[in-house]
Coordinates of C-alpha atoms and ligand atoms in Angstrom, one line a residue:
M1 CA 179.6 141.2 -47.3
A2 CA 175.8 140.9 -46.6
R3 CA 172.9 142.7 -48.3
T4 CA 169.6 143.9 -47.0
D5 CA 166.8 145.9 -48.5
A6 CA 167.3 148.8 -46.0
I7 CA 169.7 149.9 -43.2
V8 CA 168.5 152.1 -40.4
L9 CA 171.3 154.0 -38.8
G10 CA 170.5 154.8 -35.2
A11 CA 168.5 152.7 -32.7
G12 CA 166.8 155.5 -30.8
T13 CA 163.1 155.7 -30.6
V14 CA 162.9 157.1 -34.1
G15 CA 165.2 154.6 -35.8
T16 CA 163.7 151.6 -34.0
S17 CA 160.2 152.6 -34.8
T18 CA 161.2 153.1 -38.4
A19 CA 163.0 149.8 -38.6
L20 CA 159.9 148.1 -37.2
H21 CA 157.6 149.7 -39.7
L22 CA 159.9 148.6 -42.6
V23 CA 160.2 145.0 -41.5
K24 CA 156.4 144.8 -41.0
R25 CA 156.2 145.5 -44.8
G26 CA 158.3 142.5 -45.6
L27 CA 161.6 144.2 -46.2
S28 CA 164.9 142.7 -44.9
V29 CA 166.2 145.4 -42.5
A30 CA 169.3 146.0 -40.4
L31 CA 169.2 148.4 -37.5
V32 CA 172.7 149.6 -36.8
D33 CA 173.9 151.5 -33.7
R34 CA 177.3 151.9 -32.1
G35 CA 175.7 151.4 -28.7
G36 CA 172.6 149.6 -27.3
V37 CA 169.1 150.2 -28.4
G38 CA 167.4 153.2 -26.9
E39 CA 170.3 154.2 -24.7
Q40 CA 170.9 157.8 -25.8
T41 CA 168.4 160.7 -26.1
S42 CA 165.5 158.3 -26.2
F43 CA 166.4 156.9 -22.8
G44 CA 165.6 159.7 -20.5
N45 CA 162.8 161.9 -21.8
A46 CA 159.7 162.9 -19.9
G47 CA 157.7 160.1 -21.5
I48 CA 155.0 162.3 -22.9
I49 CA 153.2 161.3 -26.2
E50 CA 152.3 164.9 -26.9
G51 CA 149.8 164.5 -29.7
N52 CA 148.2 167.8 -28.5
T53 CA 151.2 169.9 -29.3
I54 CA 150.1 173.2 -30.9
F55 CA 152.9 175.7 -30.8
P56 CA 156.5 174.6 -30.7
P57 CA 158.7 176.1 -28.0
A58 CA 159.5 179.7 -29.0
F59 CA 162.2 182.2 -28.5
P60 CA 161.1 184.5 -25.6
S61 CA 159.3 187.6 -26.8
D62 CA 159.0 188.9 -23.2
I63 CA 162.1 191.0 -22.4
G64 CA 161.8 190.0 -18.7
A65 CA 162.1 186.3 -19.6
L66 CA 165.0 187.0 -21.9
M67 CA 166.8 188.9 -19.3
R68 CA 166.3 186.2 -16.7
I69 CA 167.8 183.7 -19.2
A70 CA 170.7 186.1 -20.1
L71 CA 171.5 186.5 -16.4
K72 CA 171.3 182.7 -15.9
Q73 CA 168.5 183.1 -13.4
A74 CA 165.9 181.1 -15.4
S75 CA 165.1 177.5 -14.7
E76 CA 163.7 177.0 -18.2
A77 CA 166.9 177.7 -20.1
N78 CA 170.6 177.8 -19.7
Y79 CA 173.6 178.3 -22.0
H80 CA 177.3 178.2 -22.2
L81 CA 178.6 181.7 -22.9
S82 CA 181.5 180.5 -25.0
F83 CA 179.0 178.6 -27.2
L84 CA 177.0 181.6 -28.1
P85 CA 179.0 182.7 -31.2
Q86 CA 178.7 179.2 -32.6
I87 CA 174.9 178.8 -32.0
A88 CA 174.0 182.5 -32.8
P89 CA 172.9 181.8 -36.5
W90 CA 170.7 179.0 -35.3
L91 CA 169.2 181.2 -32.5
L92 CA 168.5 184.0 -35.0
A93 CA 166.7 181.5 -37.2
F94 CA 164.8 180.2 -34.2
R95 CA 163.8 183.7 -33.2
A96 CA 162.5 184.3 -36.8
A97 CA 160.5 181.1 -36.6
S98 CA 159.1 182.3 -33.3
A99 CA 157.2 185.2 -34.8
P100 CA 153.5 184.8 -34.1
A101 CA 152.6 184.3 -37.8
R102 CA 155.3 181.7 -38.3
L103 CA 154.3 179.8 -35.1
A104 CA 150.7 179.7 -36.3
E105 CA 151.9 178.4 -39.7
T106 CA 154.0 175.7 -37.9
A107 CA 151.1 174.7 -35.8
R108 CA 149.0 174.1 -38.9
L109 CA 151.8 172.3 -40.7
I110 CA 152.6 169.8 -37.9
R111 CA 149.1 169.1 -36.8
P112 CA 148.3 166.2 -39.1
L113 CA 151.5 164.3 -38.0
F114 CA 150.9 165.0 -34.3
S115 CA 147.3 164.1 -34.6
H116 CA 148.3 160.5 -35.3
A117 CA 151.0 160.2 -32.6
V118 CA 149.0 158.4 -29.9
A119 CA 147.2 156.1 -32.3
E120 CA 150.4 155.1 -34.0
H121 CA 152.0 154.3 -30.6
E122 CA 149.0 152.3 -29.5
A123 CA 149.1 150.2 -32.7
L124 CA 152.8 149.3 -32.1
M125 CA 152.3 148.8 -28.4
A126 CA 149.4 146.4 -29.0
E127 CA 151.6 144.1 -31.2
T128 CA 154.7 144.4 -29.0
G129 CA 153.0 143.7 -25.7
A130 CA 154.0 147.2 -24.5
T131 CA 150.6 148.5 -23.7
H132 CA 151.4 148.3 -19.9
F133 CA 153.7 151.3 -20.4
L134 CA 150.9 153.5 -21.7
R135 CA 148.9 156.0 -19.5
K136 CA 146.0 157.7 -21.3
T137 CA 145.6 160.2 -18.4
G138 CA 146.5 163.4 -20.1
W139 CA 148.9 166.2 -19.2
L140 CA 148.4 168.8 -16.5
K141 CA 150.1 172.2 -16.8
V142 CA 150.1 174.5 -13.9
Y143 CA 150.6 178.3 -14.0
R144 CA 151.7 180.3 -11.0
T145 CA 150.6 183.7 -12.3
E146 CA 147.5 185.1 -14.1
K147 CA 149.8 186.7 -16.6
S148 CA 151.3 183.4 -17.7
F149 CA 147.9 181.9 -18.0
R150 CA 146.6 184.8 -20.0
A151 CA 149.5 184.3 -22.4
L152 CA 147.9 181.0 -23.5
R153 CA 145.0 182.7 -25.2
R154 CA 146.3 182.2 -28.7
E155 CA 147.0 178.5 -27.9
F156 CA 143.4 178.1 -26.7
D157 CA 142.1 179.7 -29.9
M158 CA 144.2 177.4 -32.0
A159 CA 143.1 174.4 -30.0
A160 CA 139.5 175.3 -30.7
Q161 CA 140.2 175.6 -34.4
F162 CA 141.8 172.1 -34.3
G163 CA 139.1 170.6 -32.2
L164 CA 141.5 169.7 -29.4
P165 CA 139.8 169.5 -26.0
L166 CA 141.3 171.2 -23.0
Q167 CA 140.0 172.1 -19.5
A168 CA 141.0 175.5 -18.0
L169 CA 141.1 174.8 -14.3
D170 CA 141.4 176.7 -11.0
T171 CA 143.5 175.4 -8.1
S172 CA 140.8 173.1 -6.8
G173 CA 140.0 171.7 -10.2
A174 CA 143.7 170.8 -10.7
L175 CA 143.9 169.3 -7.2
S176 CA 140.9 167.1 -7.9
L177 CA 143.1 165.5 -10.7
E178 CA 146.3 165.5 -8.7
P179 CA 145.6 165.7 -5.0
S180 CA 149.3 165.6 -4.0
L181 CA 150.1 168.9 -5.6
K182 CA 150.4 171.9 -3.3
P183 CA 148.2 174.9 -4.1
V184 CA 150.9 177.3 -5.2
F185 CA 149.3 178.1 -8.5
P186 CA 146.0 179.8 -9.3
R187 CA 145.6 178.3 -12.8
A188 CA 146.0 175.1 -14.6
V189 CA 145.2 173.5 -18.0
F190 CA 144.4 169.9 -18.4
W191 CA 145.0 168.4 -21.9
P192 CA 143.1 165.1 -21.7
Q193 CA 144.2 163.7 -25.0
A194 CA 148.0 163.7 -24.3
A195 CA 149.3 160.3 -23.2
S196 CA 152.5 159.2 -21.5
V197 CA 154.6 156.2 -20.8
S198 CA 156.2 154.9 -17.6
N199 CA 159.5 153.9 -19.2
P200 CA 160.5 155.3 -22.6
Y201 CA 163.6 153.1 -22.7
G202 CA 161.5 150.0 -22.0
L203 CA 159.2 151.0 -24.8
T204 CA 162.0 151.4 -27.4
R205 CA 163.4 148.0 -26.3
A206 CA 159.9 146.4 -26.8
Y207 CA 159.7 147.8 -30.3
A208 CA 163.2 146.5 -31.0
A209 CA 162.2 143.0 -29.7
R210 CA 159.3 143.0 -32.0
F211 CA 161.6 144.1 -34.9
A212 CA 163.8 141.1 -34.1
A213 CA 160.9 138.7 -33.8
L214 CA 159.8 139.7 -37.3
G215 CA 163.3 138.9 -38.7
G216 CA 165.0 142.3 -38.4
I217 CA 168.7 142.2 -37.4
T218 CA 170.3 144.6 -35.0
L219 CA 174.0 145.1 -35.4
N220 CA 176.8 147.1 -33.8
G221 CA 178.5 149.5 -36.2
D222 CA 179.7 153.0 -36.7
A223 CA 177.5 155.0 -39.1
R224 CA 180.5 157.2 -40.0
S225 CA 181.7 154.2 -42.1
L226 CA 178.7 154.9 -44.5
H227 CA 179.9 155.2 -48.1
R228 CA 178.7 154.6 -51.6
N229 CA 179.5 151.2 -53.1
G230 CA 178.3 151.2 -56.7
N231 CA 174.6 151.9 -56.7
R232 CA 174.3 150.9 -53.0
W233 CA 175.3 152.2 -49.7
R234 CA 177.7 150.3 -47.4
V235 CA 178.2 150.4 -43.7
D236 CA 180.8 148.5 -41.7
T237 CA 179.5 146.5 -38.8
D238 CA 181.0 144.1 -36.2
E239 CA 179.6 141.4 -38.4
G240 CA 181.3 142.7 -41.6
A241 CA 180.3 145.1 -44.4
L242 CA 176.6 145.5 -45.1
D243 CA 175.1 146.8 -48.3
A244 CA 171.7 148.2 -49.0
P245 CA 170.0 150.3 -51.7
E246 CA 168.2 152.4 -49.1
V247 CA 169.6 153.8 -45.8
I248 CA 167.6 155.8 -43.3
V249 CA 169.6 158.2 -41.1
A250 CA 168.0 158.3 -37.6
L251 CA 171.1 159.4 -35.7
G252 CA 169.3 162.0 -33.6
P253 CA 171.8 164.6 -32.3
W254 CA 174.6 162.9 -34.3
S255 CA 173.0 163.2 -37.7
R256 CA 174.4 166.6 -38.7
E257 CA 178.0 165.6 -38.9
L258 CA 177.3 162.4 -40.9
L259 CA 175.2 164.2 -43.4
Q260 CA 177.7 167.0 -43.7
S261 CA 180.4 164.4 -44.5
H262 CA 178.2 163.5 -47.5
G263 CA 177.8 167.1 -48.6
L264 CA 174.4 167.8 -47.0
R265 CA 174.5 170.8 -44.6
L266 CA 171.4 171.1 -42.4
P267 CA 170.8 173.6 -39.5
L268 CA 170.5 170.9 -36.9
A269 CA 171.5 172.0 -33.4
V270 CA 170.9 170.4 -30.0
K271 CA 169.0 171.6 -27.0
R272 CA 170.5 169.6 -24.1
G273 CA 168.3 168.5 -21.2
Y274 CA 168.6 166.6 -18.0
H275 CA 166.7 164.4 -15.6
R276 CA 166.8 163.2 -12.0
H277 CA 164.6 160.8 -10.1
F278 CA 163.1 161.3 -6.7
R279 CA 160.8 159.5 -4.3
A280 CA 157.6 161.0 -3.0
Q281 CA 157.0 161.8 0.6
G282 CA 154.5 159.4 2.3
N283 CA 151.7 158.4 0.0
A284 CA 152.0 161.3 -2.3
G285 CA 152.0 160.5 -6.0
L286 CA 151.1 161.6 -9.5
S287 CA 148.9 160.0 -12.2
R288 CA 150.2 162.0 -15.1
P289 CA 153.0 164.3 -16.1
V290 CA 152.8 167.8 -14.6
L291 CA 154.5 170.9 -16.2
D292 CA 155.3 173.8 -14.0
G293 CA 154.4 176.5 -16.6
V294 CA 156.9 179.2 -16.9
A295 CA 159.6 177.3 -14.9
G296 CA 159.7 174.9 -17.8
Y297 CA 160.3 171.6 -15.9
V298 CA 158.1 168.5 -15.9
I299 CA 157.5 166.1 -13.0
T300 CA 156.5 162.8 -14.5
P301 CA 155.8 159.4 -12.8
M302 CA 158.1 156.7 -14.0
E303 CA 158.9 153.1 -13.0
M304 CA 162.1 154.5 -11.6
G305 CA 160.5 157.1 -9.4
L306 CA 159.3 160.7 -10.1
R307 CA 161.4 162.0 -13.0
I308 CA 162.1 165.7 -13.1
T309 CA 163.2 166.8 -16.6
S310 CA 164.7 170.2 -17.2
G311 CA 164.2 172.7 -19.9
V312 CA 166.8 173.4 -22.6
E313 CA 170.5 174.2 -22.5
F314 CA 172.5 175.6 -25.4
A315 CA 175.9 174.1 -25.2
P316 CA 178.1 171.9 -27.3
R317 CA 176.6 168.4 -27.6
D318 CA 179.7 166.7 -26.1
A319 CA 180.6 169.3 -23.5
P320 CA 180.6 167.9 -19.9
P321 CA 177.1 168.1 -18.3
S322 CA 176.3 171.3 -16.4
P323 CA 173.0 170.7 -14.7
V324 CA 172.8 174.0 -13.0
Q325 CA 169.2 174.3 -13.9
F326 CA 168.4 171.9 -11.1
D327 CA 169.6 174.5 -8.6
R328 CA 166.8 176.7 -9.9
I329 CA 164.2 174.0 -10.5
M330 CA 164.4 172.2 -7.1
P331 CA 163.1 175.0 -4.9
R332 CA 160.2 175.4 -7.2
A333 CA 159.6 171.6 -7.4
H334 CA 159.6 171.3 -3.6
E335 CA 157.0 174.1 -3.5
L336 CA 154.8 172.3 -6.0
F337 CA 155.0 168.6 -4.8
P338 CA 156.1 166.8 -1.6
L339 CA 159.3 165.3 -3.1
G340 CA 161.4 163.0 -1.0
E341 CA 164.9 161.7 -1.4
R342 CA 166.8 161.3 -4.7
A343 CA 166.1 157.9 -6.3
D344 CA 169.2 157.8 -8.4
D345 CA 172.8 158.8 -8.0
R346 CA 173.5 160.6 -11.3
T347 CA 172.0 163.3 -13.4
W348 CA 171.1 162.0 -16.9
M349 CA 171.8 164.3 -19.9
G350 CA 170.4 164.1 -23.4
A351 CA 170.4 166.3 -26.4
R352 CA 167.2 167.1 -28.3
P353 CA 168.1 167.2 -32.1
S354 CA 166.4 170.4 -33.2
F355 CA 165.8 172.5 -36.4
P356 CA 165.1 176.2 -36.0
D357 CA 161.6 175.8 -37.3
S358 CA 161.0 172.9 -34.8
R359 CA 159.8 170.6 -37.6
P360 CA 161.6 167.2 -38.1
A361 CA 163.1 166.3 -41.5
I362 CA 161.3 163.2 -42.7
G363 CA 161.9 162.0 -46.3
R364 CA 164.6 161.8 -48.9
A365 CA 167.9 163.3 -48.3
P366 CA 168.3 165.9 -51.1
G367 CA 171.0 165.0 -53.6
L368 CA 171.8 161.7 -52.0
P369 CA 169.9 158.9 -53.8
G370 CA 168.7 156.1 -51.6
L371 CA 169.4 158.1 -48.4
W372 CA 166.4 159.0 -46.2
L373 CA 166.1 161.3 -43.2
A374 CA 164.2 160.7 -40.0
I375 CA 165.9 163.4 -37.9
G376 CA 165.3 166.6 -35.9
H377 CA 162.4 165.5 -33.6
A378 CA 163.5 168.0 -31.0
H379 CA 161.0 167.9 -28.0
W380 CA 158.9 165.2 -29.6
G381 CA 161.0 162.2 -30.7
L382 CA 159.1 159.9 -28.4
T383 CA 155.8 161.3 -29.5
L384 CA 156.5 161.1 -33.2
G385 CA 158.7 157.9 -33.5
P386 CA 156.0 155.5 -34.8
A387 CA 154.3 158.1 -37.0
T388 CA 157.6 159.0 -38.5
G389 CA 158.4 155.3 -39.1
R390 CA 155.1 154.8 -40.9
L391 CA 155.6 157.8 -43.0
I392 CA 159.0 156.7 -44.1
A393 CA 157.9 153.2 -44.8
E394 CA 155.0 154.4 -47.0
M395 CA 157.2 156.9 -48.9
M396 CA 159.8 154.3 -49.5
A397 CA 157.2 151.9 -50.9
G398 CA 155.8 154.6 -53.1
D399 CA 152.4 154.1 -51.4
P400 CA 149.9 156.8 -50.6
T401 CA 151.0 158.4 -47.3
F402 CA 148.7 158.9 -44.3
I403 CA 149.6 162.6 -44.1
D404 CA 151.2 165.0 -46.6
P405 CA 154.9 164.7 -46.0
A406 CA 155.7 168.1 -47.7
P407 CA 156.2 170.1 -44.5
F408 CA 158.9 167.8 -43.4
R409 CA 161.1 167.9 -46.6
A410 CA 164.7 168.8 -45.9
E411 CA 164.6 171.0 -49.1
R412 CA 162.9 173.7 -47.0
F413 CA 166.3 174.7 -45.8
G414 CA 167.5 175.5 -49.3
G415 CA 171.0 174.9 -50.6
Ligands
FAD501 C1 165.1 166.1 -21.0 C2 164.3 165.7 -22.2 C3 162.9 165.5 -22.1 C4 162.2 165.1 -23.2 N1 160.9 164.8 -23.1 C5 160.2 164.3 -24.2 C6 158.8 163.9 -24.1 O1 158.3 164.0 -23.0 N2 158.2 163.5 -25.2 C7 158.8 163.4 -26.4 O2 158.2 163.1 -27.4 N3 160.1 163.7 -26.6 C8 160.8 164.2 -25.5 N4 162.2 164.5 -25.6 C9 162.8 164.4 -26.9 C10 163.1 163.0 -27.3 O3 163.8 162.3 -26.2 C11 164.0 163.0 -28.5 O4 163.4 163.8 -29.6 C12 164.3 161.6 -29.1 O5 164.8 160.8 -28.1 C13 165.2 161.6 -30.3 O6 165.3 160.3 -30.7 P1 166.2 159.8 -31.8 O7 165.9 158.4 -32.1 O8 166.1 160.8 -32.9 O9 167.7 160.0 -31.2 P2 168.5 159.1 -30.1 O10 167.6 158.4 -29.2 O11 169.6 159.9 -29.6 O12 169.1 157.9 -31.1 C14 170.2 158.1 -32.0 C15 171.0 156.9 -32.0 O13 172.1 157.1 -32.9 C16 173.2 156.3 -32.4 N5 174.4 156.9 -33.0 C17 174.9 158.1 -32.9 N6 176.1 158.2 -33.6 C18 176.3 157.0 -34.1 C19 177.3 156.4 -35.0 N7 178.3 157.1 -35.4 N8 177.2 155.1 -35.4 C20 176.1 154.4 -35.0 N9 175.2 154.8 -34.2 C21 175.2 156.1 -33.7 C22 173.1 156.6 -30.9 O14 173.9 155.6 -30.2 C23 171.6 156.5 -30.6 O15 171.2 155.3 -30.2 C24 162.9 164.9 -24.5 C25 164.3 165.1 -24.5 C26 165.0 165.5 -23.4 C27 166.5 165.7 -23.5

């Protein structure tokens, strides 16, 4: 049996960033995963470090959009019919959190954390030699109808309140940024302060390498073996049992079951999502991620090719992939950009771990001394990994925190 100061369960982008922050503070830390570092949800995201996020994704308020989703004609969302009874309570809570006043409240509560997202990544990238992954070229969102553009008015007002710069563009303004796009949209918005990375998996691996260089150990083990051993926690690993007084749960979409087995029930659901890679025709290319507004997919340049990521799918986490959204996305993507052949031979699937109020849970696990939560990062796990790690590390040390962690307490769910 070995002992460390802290065990981090889950080596996704959130757990790895947290482990790195802890080891930087001189703690002995073990990072435990049943698979390889960064190979699950953190592997295949759109690579956007979205420090500009204002409103989280919302339940559709427009009956037309809702009908398109219900009739499975929407590219932005899909669902498994048989899953609806199971996910219904979560969806109702999500709809309640999507009321305009609640969205505005969420925007205010999450802003301090998001405002540090890019800087926290840059700090870790600088010391891990990973700066080559970073593009500080912003994010371009294109809108094919005036109506969809007008719907952004509240977001623009909020951006002004927060002092977040944006540029509302017409077609030619957008094409001057991304000349390969086809002029199928009248409106666009450029968010210059968003950043992106060319390989999210490579980035997590770079953070893990730095963790190891600073003395952190990475072990294979199943988090479900977690149990109390006196006043410590114990996890079984391939190298034997490991004890620590503090354990950080960063199991992404697998967190709910583990916590439930220790008596903590949290409303964590998954929004599944997919990606495929393509080549560009001729010399076409992109310098930054591009969102096709209402259609809800992103085309983002990656080392592996142009990655197209889908919107959300409500289905059991472990159900076989059903990437039907690509049937709806691809005609639109071909309209928008001169895509060439597929650059991969499989469709990747991940599951965004999501709370109905779209805020992660960062901090102590209620009623479970020594257990900490770094879960529920939904659409923003890459964005918020390093900021989350720093926050956890500061809280564990009892130091002043760089932002107020109160909005992220799991106690907000009651019970
Ligand atoms: C299509 C798509 C696009 C996205 N685009 C973006 C984006 O552009 N920007 C952004 O910020 N976010 C994006 N996201 C969201 C982001 O990818 C996630 O929020 C993030 O990856 C979650 O990271 P995590 O570390 O919490 O979970 P994970 O990366 O899933 O890590 C959890 C780890 O826990 C391990 N684990 C699970 N069970 C056990 C067990 N029993 N024992 C041991 N280990 C276990 C897993 O092996 C895994 O390594 C996107 C997501 C998707 C699906």
